C-alpha cells in the first residue's frame, strides 16, 4: 500500500462533509412521511390542549418546526367580526417586526385579505408585498429580515375562526406541498380553537351551576323511615311539569328506568346502615332527561350517638345537568382524539368513531356513510353501522340515493347538522332518508343527529348518531356533536393521505427493487438494506458496475427523505450513474456529469454519493459527494479513508466543477474489506454522527475472520440492535480476493 496516503482513524473522521438539511429547501410533489408524522403528532398534542392559548401554541410550534418560518402568528376573529386580534405568544418573532394589537379586516395586509376572501394569500418577495399592500406594518416585517409570507384562513363548518400568518427568511415562499401542509395546520388550529372554546363554555357553565348550588337548591326535602318522601318538591314539579304530588313513592315515576334501581338500592342501604345517602339520576322533563344530584343526611334521636334511631332524613336536590353533560362531552372528545391519533387506516378510523359514539350516554346506533376514496363523488358509498346490541353492518350503496347523499352534505353543513326528534322530526330530513328514520323510530330510537363530514377540500360523507333517550338537543349539545364530526373528517383526510403515500410507495418498491450485485471474479461482495419505520421504500441504493478494462465501480448513494419522492429521485440518479460510468468511469468525470444532470433538470433534492473505482490489481480511486467516508478493514483494524470532502450533487456553482478533481488514490490489498454505508446507519435521534462513526469502526474491526457477509451483518446488527431504524440504512462491503483469480 502507498503509505504516503495515510488513512485516518474512525475517531478523527470529519463531519463537515455531511450538510445539514434546512427546512423549506427543495420543491416536492407530495407529502413525505415526516410531514404526515408532524400532522399526527400535532393532532395528539391538540388532544391535550384544552385552552385557546395552548391550542395555538401547539400549531405555531408545528409550523416553526416543519416550515422554518422566521415568525408565525395566529390572529383570531374578534366578537364583532370586523377585526383580527393576536393570540398566544407567537414563535421566533424578530423584536423589530412587532405585530398589530388589533388588525381591522379592511387593513392593507396579507392577513386581512386572507380573512376577507377566505382564500390563502402568498407573497413571494418584498417587491410583491410592496406592490399589493401599503400598511406600515409590512415595512417593519421586511426590515426584520423576512422575504416572503403566507396567510392561511382558519375555517370550520361555522365559518372563519381566524388567520394563520407566517414569514420566511427566503424569497419564493412555499411550494404547493408546503402550502397544503400549512393549510392543514391552519384547519387543525381552527378545529382545536373551536373545541377549546366549547370546553371553556362548559367550564363556565359548570362554574355557574356551582355558584347556584351554593346560593340555593332545586329543592330541600324530608323523608321518614317506612313512609318515604314526607314533603312536597315544588322545584321538582316545576321542572317535570307534573300536576300531581310526588310525596311517598310518587317521585319514582319521573326517574329514568335505568337509574331507578340504583337510587332505590342506595336509599335502602342508607336506611339500613343509618348513614347519609347520595345518588345521581336522570329526571324526565318536557324537553328531555336532566341530571339531578340528591343527598340526604340522617337526623338521629340522639345527635351524639351514631347508633341511635333515625327520626328522618333531610336532603337536597341539585340540577347538575350542564355539569354532567360538559364533563361527558370533554371526555368523549378526548377519547375520540386519542383513538383517532393511533388509527392509520380508514377501517381504524371507522372502528374508533363507531365505538366512541356508542359510548355516549343514551345512544342506540351510529352510522358512517363514506364516499369511495378511489372513485370519487360518482362512485359508490360505503355504509358502516353499529348498534348498542353489538350488531354491525357494512354495505355498499350504488343507487341514486348515494349521489343524493353527497349533494346533501353541503346543505347539512350549512344548517349545522340536522336534528330530528320523534315522528315530527322527519320533516327536517331529506325526503329520501325519512323512511329509514321512521323505521329507526319503530326500532326504539327517539332522535337522530345527522352530521356532515367535510374538510375545506372534500365532501367525505355523513355521520348519524341515533338516540334511545329523549336527550335535550340544546346549542351546546349540537356544538359538541359538530366538533366530534369535525374530528372525524380531519382523521379521514389524514388517513387518506397516508394511504395514497403507501400505495405510491408500494408501486415504487416493486419497480425499484435492487437486482443482484454484479458477479466479479476477483471480489467478494455483500449488500444489506433496511427502510425506516413507516415507509415502504427509501432513497438509498448500492451496486457494483462492471465498467470494462477489468475495473469495477462500487457505488452507494443516498437521497434525502423517504417515500415516493425519494424513491423516484433515487431511480433517476442511479440510471445517470450507470450511463456516465460506462462513458468515463473516472470518479471526477462521473460526479461532474451528475452535477450537470442536476443543473439541466433543475433538481433541488439533496443527494450524496460515495464512488470507488477499483481495478483488478487493487488500485482504487475514491471520491465523495457529501457522503460518509468508506472504511477499510485489515485483520483486526479498521480506518476511514481520508477522502476529500466534496459537496452534495448539484450543489456546486457554475464554473466550480474543478472541485470534483479532488480524488483519493489508494490500494485495496488482497483480503482487505472496503465498507460503504449511508448516514442512516451512524446518525440517529439518540446518537451523534461522530459517535456513530466511531462505533461503526469498532464493530467492523471486531468482526474477526468473518466473511464479507458476516462483516456486514455484524455492522448492521450492532448499530441497529435489532430495533426499527429511524432512517433508511444501506451497507455495501467488498473484499479483494487473494491470489490469481481468473
XYZ file of C-alpha atoms in Angstrom:
742
model
C 0.000 0.000 0.000
C 1.159 3.573 -0.725
C 1.997 4.816 2.811
C 2.077 8.414 1.641
C -1.699 8.259 1.540
C -2.464 7.947 5.257
C -5.905 6.720 6.256
C -7.446 8.475 9.241
C -8.798 6.529 12.248
C -12.540 6.401 12.935
C -12.401 8.820 15.855
C -10.955 11.637 13.758
C -13.260 11.407 10.739
C -14.646 14.879 9.956
C -18.409 15.503 9.974
C -18.328 18.733 7.985
C -18.818 16.990 4.671
C -22.376 15.962 5.688
C -24.547 19.059 5.063
C -27.494 19.714 7.356
C -30.982 19.686 5.872
C -32.596 23.115 6.011
C -36.404 23.323 6.333
C -38.008 24.672 3.218
C -35.224 23.606 0.831
C -36.337 21.873 -2.336
C -39.610 21.575 -4.191
C -41.665 18.492 -3.550
C -44.632 16.975 -5.325
C -46.040 15.007 -2.405
C -46.117 14.999 1.365
C -43.388 12.798 2.812
C -43.706 10.607 5.889
C -42.100 13.204 8.179
C -44.797 15.731 7.185
C -47.528 13.212 7.944
C -45.913 12.450 11.273
C -45.948 16.165 12.104
C -49.704 16.182 11.424
C -50.198 13.077 13.560
C -48.082 14.482 16.387
C -49.911 17.811 16.216
C -53.269 16.008 16.451
C -52.110 14.105 19.547
C -50.821 17.282 21.238
C -54.014 19.167 20.399
C -55.977 16.492 22.270
C -54.375 17.723 25.490
C -54.805 21.427 24.642
C -57.962 22.491 26.478
C -57.473 26.251 26.116
C -57.249 28.502 23.068
C -53.749 29.643 24.033
C -52.492 26.048 24.391
C -54.016 25.004 21.038
C -52.411 27.991 19.275
C -49.020 27.228 20.853
C -49.133 23.618 19.574
C -49.901 24.676 15.991
C -47.352 27.511 15.956
C -44.686 25.104 17.194
C -45.548 22.665 14.383
C -45.391 25.454 11.768
C -41.993 26.564 13.027
C -40.604 23.009 13.056
C -41.742 21.910 9.605
C -41.682 25.122 7.532
C -38.724 27.013 9.037
C -40.512 30.344 9.328
C -38.894 33.466 10.758
C -42.131 34.261 12.556
C -45.626 32.877 12.745
C -48.805 34.087 14.420
C -52.433 33.210 14.852
C -54.943 36.061 14.599
C -58.481 35.232 15.765
C -61.623 36.994 14.591
C -62.951 39.236 17.366
C -66.525 39.194 18.704
C -67.604 41.984 16.324
C -66.408 40.089 13.235
C -64.624 43.217 11.963
C -61.049 42.744 13.144
C -58.358 40.167 13.902
C -56.608 40.063 17.272
C -53.300 38.256 18.010
C -53.445 35.187 20.245
C -50.648 33.425 22.118
C -47.024 34.487 22.308
C -46.100 33.855 18.657
C -42.981 31.956 17.577
C -39.480 33.243 16.681
C -40.652 36.793 16.147
C -37.922 39.347 15.463
C -38.473 42.114 18.067
C -38.165 44.829 15.439
C -41.070 43.403 13.488
C -43.660 43.598 16.247
C -47.316 42.944 15.471
C -50.529 44.909 15.370
C -52.549 44.717 18.637
C -55.721 44.763 16.522
C -55.909 44.303 12.744
C -59.079 45.606 11.015
C -60.372 43.373 8.235
C -60.128 46.290 5.797
C -56.386 46.758 6.512
C -53.948 46.548 3.605
C -52.122 43.420 4.851
C -51.979 39.785 3.667
C -53.708 38.543 6.852
C -56.638 40.915 6.454
C -57.000 39.938 2.783
C -56.997 36.212 3.671
C -59.741 36.876 6.238
C -61.845 38.885 3.780
C -61.566 36.446 0.872
C -61.233 33.254 2.939
C -58.544 32.172 0.477
C -54.791 31.628 1.080
C -52.570 34.628 0.298
C -48.893 34.124 -0.561
C -46.301 36.848 -1.224
C -43.035 35.582 -2.700
C -40.852 38.687 -2.355
C -40.704 42.114 -0.672
C -41.369 43.666 -4.075
C -44.646 41.763 -4.407
C -45.606 42.756 -0.843
C -44.944 46.429 -1.542
C -46.855 46.313 -4.838
C -50.012 44.835 -3.313
C -50.162 46.256 0.236
C -49.282 49.572 1.855
C -49.837 49.112 5.619
C -46.786 50.429 7.615
C -46.665 47.087 9.458
C -45.482 45.452 6.214
C -42.352 47.630 6.115
C -41.414 46.525 9.648
C -41.637 42.888 8.579
C -39.225 43.489 5.687
C -36.874 45.431 7.951
C -36.852 42.479 10.346
C -35.404 40.234 7.625
C -38.498 38.491 6.277
C -38.536 37.928 2.498
C -41.771 36.036 1.759
C -45.078 35.494 3.518
C -48.185 33.335 3.612
C -51.553 33.924 5.283
C -53.982 30.990 5.602
C -57.641 31.421 6.638
C -58.677 29.204 9.560
C -62.063 27.813 8.552
C -64.562 25.419 10.123
C -68.104 24.495 9.170
C -69.279 27.509 11.183
C -67.188 29.963 9.198
C -63.986 31.959 9.713
C -62.146 31.498 13.020
C -59.023 33.482 12.240
C -55.832 33.576 10.154
C -52.508 31.721 10.420
C -49.672 34.014 9.245
C -46.047 33.074 8.710
C -42.976 34.887 7.429
C -39.990 33.238 5.772
C -36.333 34.337 5.571
C -36.140 33.492 1.847
C -37.815 34.637 -1.308
C -40.014 32.245 -3.258
C -42.460 31.392 -0.478
C -43.959 27.944 -0.019
C -44.238 25.300 -2.696
C -47.569 23.542 -3.325
C -46.943 20.763 -0.814
C -45.736 23.162 1.899
C -48.782 25.354 1.252
C -51.052 22.301 1.613
C -49.298 21.398 4.861
C -49.687 24.952 6.184
C -53.387 24.956 5.206
C -53.888 21.628 7.001
C -52.266 23.033 10.145
C -54.500 26.112 9.866
C -57.542 23.828 9.661
C -56.368 21.813 12.659
C -55.863 25.046 14.579
C -59.376 26.257 13.693
C -60.958 22.992 14.905
C -58.839 22.993 18.068
C -59.750 26.618 18.855
C -63.458 25.834 18.404
C -63.101 22.795 20.636
C -61.205 24.796 23.284
C -63.954 27.415 23.234
C -66.507 24.643 23.700
C -64.521 23.396 26.696
C -64.337 26.950 28.044
C -68.104 27.334 27.676
C -68.557 24.028 29.503
C -66.251 25.173 32.292
C -68.140 28.441 32.627
C -71.426 26.526 32.732
C -70.034 24.295 35.466
C -68.898 27.349 37.446
C -72.363 28.913 37.083
C -74.064 25.828 38.416
C -71.650 25.566 41.319
C -72.498 29.150 42.214
C -76.212 28.398 42.003
C -75.763 25.284 44.132
C -74.080 27.396 46.815
C -76.762 30.093 46.673
C -79.798 27.807 46.653
C -81.077 24.322 45.848
C -83.598 22.986 43.381
C -85.469 21.503 46.382
C -84.963 20.709 50.056
C -86.900 17.656 51.223
C -87.590 15.384 54.185
C -88.201 11.647 54.298
C -89.192 9.313 57.139
C -88.369 5.649 57.748
C -91.057 3.436 56.282
C -93.009 6.373 54.796
C -90.775 7.685 52.049
C -90.901 11.317 50.998
C -92.795 13.490 53.518
C -92.515 16.914 51.856
C -93.552 18.455 48.577
C -90.982 19.212 45.877
C -92.065 22.414 44.113
C -88.826 22.670 42.135
C -89.208 19.053 41.016
C -92.787 19.660 39.947
C -91.877 22.818 38.026
C -89.023 21.015 36.246
C -91.063 17.955 35.287
C -94.382 19.692 34.640
C -96.063 17.193 36.998
C -99.504 18.191 38.251
C -99.848 15.550 40.987
C -97.975 15.154 44.250
C -94.566 13.474 44.421
C -94.685 12.530 48.134
C -94.343 8.943 49.272
C -93.049 6.951 46.296
C -94.722 9.069 43.615
C -91.431 10.624 42.609
C -90.217 7.301 41.203
C -92.414 7.680 38.104
C -90.245 10.593 36.916
C -86.867 8.843 37.243
C -85.135 7.239 34.258
C -85.805 3.456 34.295
C -82.093 2.705 34.035
C -81.301 4.876 37.106
C -84.210 3.938 39.388
C -82.892 0.542 40.650
C -79.618 2.128 41.764
C -81.384 5.020 43.509
C -83.719 2.647 45.415
C -80.804 0.378 46.372
C -78.839 3.351 47.737
C -81.880 4.590 49.730
C -82.451 1.101 51.220
C -78.776 0.728 52.184
C -78.666 4.207 53.769
C -81.788 3.428 55.851
C -80.425 0.056 56.951
C -76.970 1.410 57.850
C -78.327 4.703 59.302
C -75.959 6.755 57.164
C -76.067 9.546 54.615
C -77.187 8.670 51.086
C -76.178 10.127 47.723
C -77.410 9.467 44.192
C -77.259 10.921 40.704
C -80.233 10.324 38.449
C -81.970 11.491 35.292
C -85.311 13.237 35.634
C -87.954 13.308 32.895
C -88.792 16.851 31.734
C -90.857 18.184 28.801
C -87.595 18.849 26.856
C -85.825 15.578 27.686
C -83.904 13.995 30.561
C -81.988 16.189 33.039
C -79.387 15.085 35.545
C -80.188 15.661 39.236
C -77.914 15.098 42.238
C -79.584 14.045 45.526
C -78.052 13.990 49.015
C -79.758 13.055 52.307
C -78.423 13.278 55.867
C -79.911 11.293 58.802
C -81.421 13.188 61.776
C -80.917 10.958 64.828
C -82.815 10.873 68.086
C -79.526 11.486 69.879
C -77.232 13.542 67.638
C -74.208 12.446 69.644
C -74.947 8.710 69.340
C -74.306 7.278 65.807
C -76.310 4.157 66.789
C -79.472 5.943 67.917
C -82.681 5.631 65.833
C -83.145 7.860 62.793
C -86.122 10.180 63.086
C -85.981 11.379 59.465
C -83.691 12.273 56.606
C -83.184 15.831 55.405
C -81.890 16.212 51.881
C -81.391 18.491 48.920
C -81.761 18.187 45.148
C -79.477 19.999 42.709
C -79.842 20.364 38.929
C -76.385 19.257 37.691
C -77.349 18.584 34.075
C -74.973 21.083 32.475
C -72.076 19.930 34.634
C -72.612 16.265 33.791
C -73.034 16.936 30.076
C -69.972 19.197 29.918
C -67.814 16.518 31.518
C -69.252 13.867 29.217
C -68.532 15.979 26.137
C -64.979 16.673 27.238
C -64.298 13.007 27.948
C -65.851 11.930 24.640
C -63.790 14.376 22.558
C -60.598 13.446 24.386
C -61.293 9.717 23.966
C -62.052 10.168 20.263
C -58.925 12.266 19.694
C -56.765 9.656 21.427
C -58.326 6.815 19.406
C -58.024 8.656 16.093
C -54.396 9.632 16.704
C -53.372 5.963 16.516
C -55.664 4.983 13.631
C -53.587 4.604 10.466
C -56.305 3.317 8.093
C -59.895 4.143 7.159
C -61.027 0.931 8.840
C -59.280 2.019 12.045
C -60.951 5.442 11.946
C -64.363 3.893 11.291
C -63.982 1.490 14.212
C -62.827 4.258 16.596
C -65.712 6.547 15.608
C -68.445 3.927 15.884
C -67.232 2.737 19.277
C -66.839 6.268 20.634
C -70.358 7.216 19.517
C -71.818 4.090 21.144
C -70.074 5.056 24.403
C -72.115 8.275 24.558
C -74.976 8.028 27.080
C -78.341 7.273 25.526
C -77.080 6.334 22.046
C -78.674 3.392 20.244
C -76.774 3.358 16.950
C -74.019 5.036 14.957
C -73.635 5.016 11.193
C -70.865 6.287 8.910
C -71.541 6.753 5.198
C -68.353 7.457 3.247
C -67.570 8.185 -0.388
C -65.350 5.688 -2.198
C -61.889 7.254 -1.953
C -60.724 5.958 -5.344
C -63.820 6.516 -7.470
C -64.780 9.893 -6.010
C -68.236 11.534 -5.845
C -69.582 9.481 -8.746
C -68.681 6.175 -7.133
C -70.459 4.019 -4.558
C -70.820 4.795 -0.878
C -69.611 2.529 1.934
C -72.047 2.365 4.867
C -70.820 1.202 8.291
C -73.353 0.697 11.112
C -73.024 -0.365 14.738
C -75.870 -0.827 17.236
C -75.688 -0.885 21.006
C -76.645 -4.570 20.979
C -73.382 -5.288 19.093
C -74.875 -5.828 15.638
C -72.625 -4.458 12.930
C -73.308 -3.936 9.217
C -71.188 -2.999 6.225
C -72.800 -2.484 2.853
C -72.126 -0.666 -0.415
C -74.764 1.656 -1.832
C -74.690 2.444 -5.565
C -78.246 3.684 -6.230
C -79.329 7.261 -6.854
C -79.586 7.885 -3.124
C -75.788 7.634 -2.949
C -75.258 10.616 -5.225
C -78.071 12.493 -3.481
C -76.452 11.977 -0.081
C -73.206 13.619 -1.150
C -75.141 16.540 -2.631
C -76.953 16.894 0.692
C -73.715 17.034 2.675
C -73.220 20.712 1.839
C -76.801 21.544 2.807
C -76.334 19.632 6.051
C -73.111 21.527 6.785
C -74.776 24.873 6.056
C -77.572 24.006 8.507
C -75.106 22.995 11.216
C -76.355 19.414 11.036
C -79.896 18.016 11.074
C -81.514 17.072 14.394
C -84.697 15.055 14.254
C -86.765 14.207 17.378
C -89.823 11.968 17.275
C -92.122 11.449 14.262
C -92.417 15.204 13.685
C -88.639 15.436 13.326
C -88.766 13.600 9.990
C -89.673 16.901 8.343
C -86.144 18.314 8.845
C -84.604 15.392 6.909
C -84.390 14.964 3.111
C -87.314 13.041 1.632
C -85.208 10.027 0.632
C -83.927 9.382 4.185
C -87.210 9.809 6.067
C -88.237 6.173 5.641
C -85.003 4.980 7.293
C -85.516 7.422 10.153
C -89.123 6.348 10.755
C -88.028 2.703 10.733
C -85.387 3.560 13.350
C -88.114 5.142 15.499
C -90.102 1.911 15.205
C -86.979 0.007 16.341
C -86.691 2.114 19.509
C -84.783 5.259 18.544
C -86.208 8.567 19.741
C -83.957 11.046 17.907
C -81.247 11.335 15.254
C -78.320 13.706 14.778
C -77.203 13.783 11.122
C -73.762 15.392 10.883
C -71.700 16.399 7.807
C -68.177 15.080 7.326
C -66.375 17.758 5.321
C -62.949 19.344 5.044
C -62.052 22.512 3.128
C -61.128 20.312 0.139
C -63.637 17.451 0.130
C -67.093 16.120 0.974
C -66.400 12.826 2.699
C -69.862 11.680 3.740
C -72.050 11.799 6.836
C -72.279 10.554 10.431
C -75.600 9.557 12.012
C -75.960 9.154 15.785
C -79.245 7.647 16.931
C -80.510 8.167 20.481
C -82.812 5.912 22.502
C -83.394 8.563 25.189
C -85.112 11.914 24.979
C -81.814 13.738 25.323
C -82.133 17.503 25.175
C -80.512 18.766 21.950
C -79.563 22.302 23.034
C -76.976 24.534 21.360
C -74.112 23.180 23.486
C -75.044 19.582 22.601
C -75.173 20.414 18.907
C -71.854 22.265 19.037
C -70.340 19.205 20.712
C -71.667 16.854 18.015
C -70.366 19.133 15.238
C -66.944 19.251 16.921
C -66.973 15.460 17.054
C -67.827 15.272 13.336
C -65.020 17.730 12.573
C -62.538 15.476 14.360
C -63.763 12.506 12.325
C -63.465 14.350 8.992
C -59.924 15.523 9.797
C -58.904 11.964 10.726
C -60.360 10.538 7.499
C -58.489 13.145 5.449
C -55.265 12.269 7.264
C -55.512 8.501 6.724
C -56.453 9.010 3.065
C -53.228 10.997 2.598
C -51.301 8.243 4.363
C -52.877 5.531 2.215
C -52.105 7.367 -1.019
C -48.490 7.694 0.108
C -48.362 3.987 0.981
C -49.907 2.992 -2.344
C -47.428 5.054 -4.345
C -44.551 3.717 -2.286
C -45.668 0.108 -2.812
C -45.661 0.576 -6.589
C -42.223 2.177 -6.478
C -40.937 -0.531 -4.190
C -41.732 -3.165 -6.800
C -40.336 -1.072 -9.654
C -37.134 -0.085 -7.887
C -36.159 -3.302 -6.130
C -32.376 -3.633 -6.383
C -31.170 -6.501 -8.520
C -28.429 -8.899 -7.539
C -24.928 -7.491 -7.228
C -22.817 -7.949 -10.350
C -20.566 -11.013 -10.171
C -16.868 -10.033 -10.188
C -14.398 -12.983 -10.032
C -11.779 -11.122 -8.000
C -14.215 -9.548 -5.483
C -16.412 -10.927 -2.726
C -19.350 -8.550 -2.085
C -22.449 -8.318 0.091
C -25.187 -5.671 0.481
C -27.803 -5.108 3.216
C -30.680 -2.593 3.308
C -33.286 -1.558 5.874
C -36.027 1.026 5.318
C -37.070 3.425 8.083
C -40.262 2.707 10.006
C -43.396 3.956 8.255
C -42.039 3.972 4.683
C -42.319 1.170 2.144
C -39.331 2.321 0.097
C -36.462 4.733 0.644
C -33.888 6.781 -1.213
C -30.721 4.673 -0.672
C -29.108 2.354 -3.224
C -25.822 0.484 -3.660
C -24.416 -1.544 -6.559
C -21.363 -2.797 -8.431
C -20.873 -1.690 -12.047
C -18.519 -3.528 -14.403
C -17.135 -0.658 -16.493
C -14.632 -2.513 -18.722
C -10.870 -2.890 -18.664
C -11.038 -5.185 -15.628
C -12.450 -2.363 -13.499
C -15.483 -2.167 -11.190
C -17.302 0.911 -9.850
C -18.500 0.493 -6.239
C -21.362 2.980 -5.716
C -23.541 3.934 -2.721
C -25.967 6.868 -2.961
C -28.476 8.477 -0.612
C -31.415 10.765 -1.471
C -32.590 12.878 1.470
C -36.009 11.811 2.734
C -38.109 8.695 2.271
C -41.215 7.550 0.465
C -42.356 8.141 -3.106
C -40.388 11.313 -3.843
C -37.060 9.984 -2.541
C -37.511 6.697 -4.411
C -38.250 8.492 -7.678
C -35.148 10.680 -7.434
C -33.079 7.650 -6.448
C -34.153 5.840 -9.619
C -33.190 8.833 -11.781
C -29.734 9.322 -10.217
C -28.984 5.582 -10.286
C -29.661 5.489 -14.039
C -27.475 8.568 -14.567
C -24.565 6.970 -12.659
C -24.756 3.809 -14.794
C -24.747 5.762 -18.057
C -21.925 8.125 -17.041
C -19.728 5.316 -15.673
C -19.920 3.432 -18.975
C -18.763 6.551 -20.880
C -15.946 7.535 -18.490
C -15.725 5.675 -15.143
C -13.239 8.075 -13.503
C -14.812 9.436 -10.261
C -14.282 13.093 -11.207
C -15.935 12.591 -14.613
C -18.929 10.796 -13.101
C -19.507 13.421 -10.378
C -19.171 16.304 -12.854
C -21.670 14.584 -15.124
C -24.138 14.154 -12.236
C -23.771 17.866 -11.368
C -24.549 18.724 -14.996
C -27.646 16.477 -14.951
C -28.896 18.146 -11.781
C -28.369 21.606 -13.271
C -30.113 20.666 -16.513
C -33.209 19.269 -14.780
C -33.387 21.923 -12.070
C -33.222 19.211 -9.415
C -33.286 20.557 -5.864
C -33.267 17.256 -3.961
C -30.309 16.656 -1.650
C -28.296 13.668 -2.960
C -24.993 12.351 -1.586
C -22.764 9.727 -3.223
C -19.691 7.611 -2.462
C -17.929 6.338 -5.617
C -14.925 3.985 -5.765
C -13.266 2.827 -8.997
C -11.393 -0.456 -8.369
C -9.099 -2.221 -10.805
C -8.009 -5.863 -10.813
C -4.604 -5.228 -9.215
C -6.113 -3.328 -6.250
C -5.716 0.244 -7.443
C -8.571 2.433 -6.189
C -9.798 5.960 -6.933
C -12.212 7.233 -4.255
C -14.480 10.324 -4.380
C -17.293 11.634 -2.184
C -20.183 14.000 -2.849
C -21.166 14.904 0.716
C -21.164 11.245 1.833
C -19.627 9.493 4.879
C -16.099 8.216 4.102
C -15.592 4.492 3.369
C -14.000 2.162 5.916
C -11.047 -0.108 5.090
C -10.628 -3.210 7.263
C -7.361 -5.105 7.579
C -7.399 -8.006 10.032
C -8.457 -6.584 13.407
C -8.130 -2.896 12.486
C -10.473 -0.541 10.640
C -9.774 3.001 9.435
C -11.652 5.642 7.471
C -10.191 6.745 4.143
C -9.224 10.411 4.078
C -11.441 11.165 1.087
C -11.668 14.833 0.004
C -14.997 16.140 1.240
C -16.961 17.324 -1.794
C -20.412 18.946 -1.702
C -23.633 17.010 -2.460
C -24.608 16.503 -6.089
C -25.854 19.627 -7.846
C -24.614 21.945 -5.077
C -21.635 23.393 -6.989
C -21.895 26.861 -8.501
C -21.323 27.374 -12.227
C -17.629 27.217 -13.083
C -16.663 25.388 -9.904
C -16.645 21.925 -11.465
C -12.896 21.679 -10.886
C -13.633 20.926 -7.250
C -14.592 17.413 -8.388
C -10.950 16.753 -9.352
C -10.128 16.087 -5.670
C -9.924 12.287 -5.734
C -8.101 9.966 -3.323
C -5.777 7.383 -4.950
C -5.111 4.318 -2.785
C -4.904 0.496 -2.941
C -7.037 -2.365 -1.698
C -4.768 -5.273 -0.791
C -5.878 -8.935 -1.085
C -8.053 -9.844 1.907
C -8.858 -6.219 2.773
C -12.503 -5.098 3.067
C -13.922 -1.841 1.743
C -17.156 -0.896 3.562
C -19.536 1.856 2.355
C -22.721 2.883 4.204
C -25.426 5.569 4.255
C -25.639 8.102 7.091
C -28.827 6.462 8.414
C -26.583 3.746 9.865
C -24.475 6.064 12.012
C -26.634 9.111 12.811
C -29.931 8.777 14.745
C -32.092 10.847 17.070
C -30.207 9.445 20.080
C -26.693 9.211 18.608
C -24.484 11.926 17.120
C -22.657 11.458 13.814
C -19.213 11.319 15.445
C -20.389 8.700 17.959
C -21.923 6.642 15.173
C -18.788 6.747 13.007
C -16.612 5.640 15.917
C -18.999 2.800 16.824
C -19.147 1.582 13.207
C -15.344 1.440 13.005
C -15.147 -0.595 16.233
C -17.778 -3.086 15.033
C -16.056 -3.612 11.682
C -12.659 -4.057 13.357
C -14.132 -6.612 15.789
C -15.592 -8.811 13.037
C -12.532 -11.101 13.224
C -12.228 -13.649 10.427
C -15.864 -13.287 9.365
C -16.842 -13.493 5.725
C -17.755 -10.311 3.928
C -21.420 -11.161 4.620
C -20.543 -11.633 8.271
C -18.860 -8.210 8.414
C -22.000 -6.547 7.038
C -24.324 -8.474 9.363
C -22.196 -7.650 12.423
C -22.147 -3.963 11.475
C -25.891 -3.604 10.799
C -26.908 -5.721 13.793
C -24.599 -3.882 16.165
C -25.685 -0.428 15.014
C -29.453 -1.096 14.997
C -29.585 -3.623 17.874
C -32.460 -5.313 16.074
C -34.739 -2.258 16.505
C -36.581 -0.403 13.695
C -34.306 2.230 12.150
C -35.001 5.983 12.136
C -33.756 6.464 8.574
C -33.006 4.267 5.571
C -29.859 2.143 6.041
C -27.735 0.663 3.232
C -24.367 -1.072 3.643
C -22.156 -2.451 0.840
C -18.896 -4.297 1.574
C -16.363 -5.733 -0.920
C -13.274 -7.863 -0.249
C -10.459 -8.248 -2.723
C -9.780 -11.954 -3.284
C -6.232 -13.233 -2.712
C -4.037 -14.970 -5.312
C -4.593 -15.188 -9.031
C -8.295 -15.276 -9.801
C -9.436 -15.966 -13.341
